[in-house]
Coordinates of C-alpha atoms in Angstrom, one line a residue:
Chain E
K20 CA -4.3 -11.9 3.2
Q21 CA -4.1 -12.7 -0.5
E22 CA -0.6 -12.9 -1.8
V23 CA 0.0 -12.8 -5.6
T24 CA 3.4 -13.8 -7.0
Q25 CA 4.6 -13.6 -10.6
I26 CA 7.5 -15.6 -12.0
P27 CA 9.7 -14.8 -13.6
A28 CA 10.3 -11.2 -12.7
A29 CA 11.9 -10.5 -16.1
L30 CA 12.1 -12.4 -19.4
S31 CA 13.9 -11.8 -22.6
V32 CA 13.0 -13.9 -25.7
P33 CA 13.7 -13.6 -29.4
E34 CA 10.8 -12.7 -31.7
G35 CA 8.6 -15.5 -32.8
E36 CA 8.9 -17.6 -29.6
N37 CA 5.9 -18.8 -27.7
L38 CA 6.1 -18.0 -24.0
V39 CA 4.3 -18.5 -20.7
L40 CA 4.0 -16.1 -17.8
N41 CA 3.1 -17.5 -14.4
C42 CA 0.9 -16.1 -11.6
S43 CA 0.2 -17.8 -8.3
F44 CA -2.1 -16.8 -5.5
T45 CA -2.4 -18.0 -1.9
D46 CA -6.2 -17.8 -1.3
S47 CA -8.2 -19.9 -3.8
A48 CA -11.4 -18.1 -2.8
I49 CA -11.3 -15.7 -5.7
Y50 CA -14.0 -13.9 -7.6
N51 CA -12.0 -13.4 -10.8
L52 CA -8.5 -12.9 -12.2
Q53 CA -7.4 -10.3 -14.6
W54 CA -4.3 -10.0 -16.7
F55 CA -3.0 -6.5 -17.6
R56 CA -0.2 -5.0 -19.7
Q57 CA 1.6 -1.9 -18.7
D58 CA 3.9 0.1 -21.0
P59 CA 6.6 2.2 -19.3
G60 CA 5.1 5.2 -17.6
K61 CA 1.6 4.4 -18.7
G62 CA -1.6 3.1 -17.3
L63 CA -2.8 -0.5 -17.4
T64 CA -4.4 -2.1 -20.4
S65 CA -6.8 -5.0 -19.6
L66 CA -5.9 -8.2 -21.6
L67 CA -8.1 -10.9 -20.3
L68 CA -10.5 -11.5 -17.5
I69 CA -11.2 -15.0 -16.2
Q70 CA -14.2 -15.5 -13.9
S71 CA -13.7 -18.0 -11.0
S72 CA -16.0 -20.5 -12.8
Q73 CA -14.0 -20.4 -16.0
R74 CA -10.8 -22.4 -16.9
E75 CA -9.5 -20.2 -19.7
Q76 CA -10.0 -17.2 -21.9
T77 CA -8.5 -16.4 -25.3
S78 CA -8.0 -13.2 -27.2
G79 CA -6.0 -13.3 -30.4
R80 CA -2.5 -14.6 -29.6
L81 CA -3.2 -14.6 -25.9
N82 CA -4.6 -17.4 -23.8
A83 CA -5.0 -17.3 -20.0
S84 CA -5.8 -20.3 -17.9
L85 CA -7.0 -20.5 -14.3
D86 CA -6.6 -23.4 -11.8
K87 CA -8.2 -22.2 -8.6
S88 CA -7.5 -25.4 -6.7
S89 CA -3.7 -25.0 -7.2
G90 CA -3.8 -21.2 -7.0
R91 CA -2.3 -20.7 -10.4
S92 CA -2.9 -18.8 -13.6
T93 CA -0.8 -18.7 -16.8
L94 CA -0.7 -16.3 -19.6
Y95 CA 0.4 -17.8 -22.9
I96 CA 1.6 -15.5 -25.7
A97 CA 2.0 -17.1 -29.1
A98 CA 4.4 -16.0 -31.7
S99 CA 5.8 -13.1 -29.7
Q100 CA 6.5 -9.8 -31.4
P101 CA 8.7 -6.8 -30.3
G102 CA 5.4 -4.9 -29.7
D103 CA 4.6 -7.3 -26.9
S104 CA 7.5 -5.9 -24.9
A105 CA 5.9 -4.5 -21.7
T106 CA 5.3 -5.5 -18.1
Y107 CA 2.5 -8.0 -17.6
L108 CA 0.5 -7.9 -14.3
C109 CA -1.8 -10.4 -12.8
A110 CA -4.5 -9.3 -10.4
V111 CA -6.9 -11.3 -8.3
R112 CA -10.2 -10.1 -7.0
R113 CA -11.3 -11.7 -3.8
S114 CA -14.7 -13.3 -3.3
N115 CA -15.4 -11.7 0.1
S116 CA -16.7 -8.3 0.8
G117 CA -13.7 -6.5 -0.6
Y118 CA -13.7 -6.1 -4.3
A119 CA -10.2 -4.7 -4.5
L120 CA -7.7 -6.1 -7.0
N121 CA -4.6 -7.7 -5.4
F122 CA -1.7 -7.3 -7.9
G123 CA 1.5 -9.3 -8.4
K124 CA 4.7 -7.4 -9.0
G125 CA 4.6 -8.2 -12.7
T126 CA 6.8 -9.8 -15.3
S127 CA 8.9 -7.5 -17.5
L128 CA 9.0 -9.0 -21.0
L129 CA 11.4 -8.0 -23.7
V130 CA 11.0 -9.4 -27.1
T131 CA 14.0 -8.8 -29.3
P132 CA 13.9 -8.6 -33.1
Chain H
K14 CA -16.5 5.4 -26.1
A15 CA -13.9 7.5 -24.3
G16 CA -11.7 5.7 -21.7
V17 CA -10.9 6.6 -18.2
T18 CA -9.3 10.1 -17.9
Q19 CA -7.2 11.4 -15.2
T20 CA -6.0 15.0 -14.5
P21 CA -3.5 16.3 -14.1
R22 CA -1.1 13.8 -15.7
Y23 CA 2.0 15.2 -13.9
L24 CA 2.3 17.0 -10.6
I25 CA 5.2 18.3 -8.5
K26 CA 4.5 19.2 -5.0
T27 CA 6.5 20.1 -1.9
R28 CA 6.5 18.1 1.3
G29 CA 3.7 19.3 3.6
Q30 CA 1.4 20.5 0.8
Q31 CA -1.8 18.8 -0.2
V32 CA -2.9 17.6 -3.6
T33 CA -6.2 16.7 -5.3
L34 CA -6.3 14.3 -8.2
S35 CA -9.3 13.8 -10.5
C36 CA -10.7 10.8 -12.4
S37 CA -13.5 10.6 -14.9
P38 CA -14.7 7.0 -15.4
I39 CA -15.9 5.5 -18.7
S40 CA -19.4 6.6 -19.5
G41 CA -21.9 4.4 -17.7
H42 CA -19.4 3.0 -15.2
R43 CA -20.5 3.7 -11.7
S44 CA -17.6 2.2 -9.7
V45 CA -14.3 4.0 -9.3
S46 CA -11.2 2.6 -7.6
W47 CA -7.9 4.2 -6.9
Y48 CA -4.5 2.5 -6.7
Q49 CA -1.0 3.7 -5.9
Q50 CA 2.0 2.3 -7.8
T51 CA 5.6 2.6 -6.6
P52 CA 8.7 0.6 -7.7
G53 CA 9.1 -0.9 -4.2
Q54 CA 5.5 -1.8 -3.3
G55 CA 4.0 -2.3 -6.7
L56 CA 0.3 -1.6 -7.1
Q57 CA -1.7 -1.1 -3.9
F58 CA -5.4 -0.5 -3.5
L59 CA -6.4 2.8 -1.9
F60 CA -10.2 2.9 -2.0
E61 CA -13.3 2.2 -4.1
Y62 CA -16.4 4.3 -4.5
F63 CA -19.8 3.5 -5.8
S64 CA -22.9 5.7 -5.7
E65 CA -21.0 8.4 -3.9
T66 CA -20.1 6.1 -1.1
Q67 CA -16.8 4.6 -0.1
R68 CA -17.3 0.9 -0.2
N69 CA -13.8 -0.4 0.5
K70 CA -10.5 1.1 1.7
G71 CA -7.0 -0.2 1.6
N72 CA -4.3 0.1 4.3
F73 CA -3.3 3.7 3.9
P74 CA -3.2 6.5 6.5
G75 CA -6.0 9.0 6.9
R76 CA -4.1 11.6 4.9
F77 CA -5.4 9.8 1.9
S78 CA -9.1 10.5 1.2
G79 CA -11.5 10.5 -1.7
R80 CA -15.0 11.2 -2.8
Q81 CA -17.3 10.5 -5.7
F82 CA -19.8 12.8 -7.3
S83 CA -23.3 12.1 -8.6
N84 CA -21.9 11.9 -12.1
S85 CA -19.5 9.1 -10.9
R86 CA -16.4 11.3 -11.3
S87 CA -14.1 10.9 -8.4
E88 CA -11.3 12.8 -6.7
M89 CA -8.7 11.8 -4.3
N90 CA -6.9 14.0 -1.9
V91 CA -3.6 13.6 -0.1
S92 CA -2.8 16.0 2.7
T93 CA 0.5 16.8 4.4
L94 CA 2.5 15.2 1.6
E95 CA 5.5 13.1 2.4
L96 CA 8.4 12.1 0.1
G97 CA 7.1 8.6 0.2
D98 CA 3.9 9.7 -1.5
S99 CA 5.7 10.1 -4.8
A100 CA 4.1 7.5 -7.0
L101 CA 1.9 6.9 -10.0
Y102 CA -1.7 7.2 -8.9
L103 CA -4.1 5.1 -11.1
C104 CA -7.8 5.3 -11.3
A105 CA -9.9 2.4 -12.6
S106 CA -13.6 2.2 -13.4
S107 CA -16.1 -0.7 -13.8
L108 CA -19.8 -1.0 -14.4
M109 CA -20.5 -2.1 -10.9
P110 CA -18.4 -3.0 -7.9
G111 CA -16.6 -6.3 -8.2
Q112 CA -18.2 -7.0 -11.6
G113 CA -16.5 -7.3 -15.0
E114 CA -13.3 -5.9 -16.1
Q115 CA -11.6 -2.9 -14.5
Y116 CA -10.4 -0.3 -16.9
F117 CA -7.5 1.9 -15.9
G118 CA -6.7 5.5 -16.8
P119 CA -3.2 6.7 -17.7
G120 CA -2.4 7.8 -14.2
T121 CA -1.2 10.9 -12.5
R122 CA 2.5 11.0 -11.8
L123 CA 3.0 12.7 -8.4
T124 CA 6.5 13.8 -7.4
V125 CA 7.0 15.2 -3.8
T126 CA 10.2 17.2 -3.2

């Protein structure tokens, strides 16, 4: 069974800091990995999708990396802003017959002005 | 292009009742997945539909069921509601099963009293 862990569970940083969110998974046989953002009481917004053959993806101030062999992904947020405050979720899609996303519990990020 | 829509957004039901939730995927998306989100368990996969067929099912009791229509719209039904069914139910769509990004709707907040 695929286990996805996100560390830290919560993070508070001052505006302008660069930060890294971590995601680890137990089964390296993944199809892809997706990072999401969730605002309180809302649905999920897709941030970045990394296919298993890729090492990283970038979108604006966000950069996500994937190391399948070590079962790790990181989401790097540059020059954080108060609007980045949200819960960030990592989800892994397995390579076998099931295409469900396995989610971590998320990292709750607070960026203070 | 309109995003994933879910109706209703909020629902209050009594234990023992049944409920039906609806999801309309992004135009052109043929795969629809359902997830349950609770504070304790996080996001858990319920089932996935493609071409009106359930392709994958999570570890939930038979009280949880779903279907997909020819226009790719999907419904999920929960019978004999229990207090523990209170959750945010999220629907996600993608072009094809297991391919590309999954896009989530805003969710239906179900409260069982």
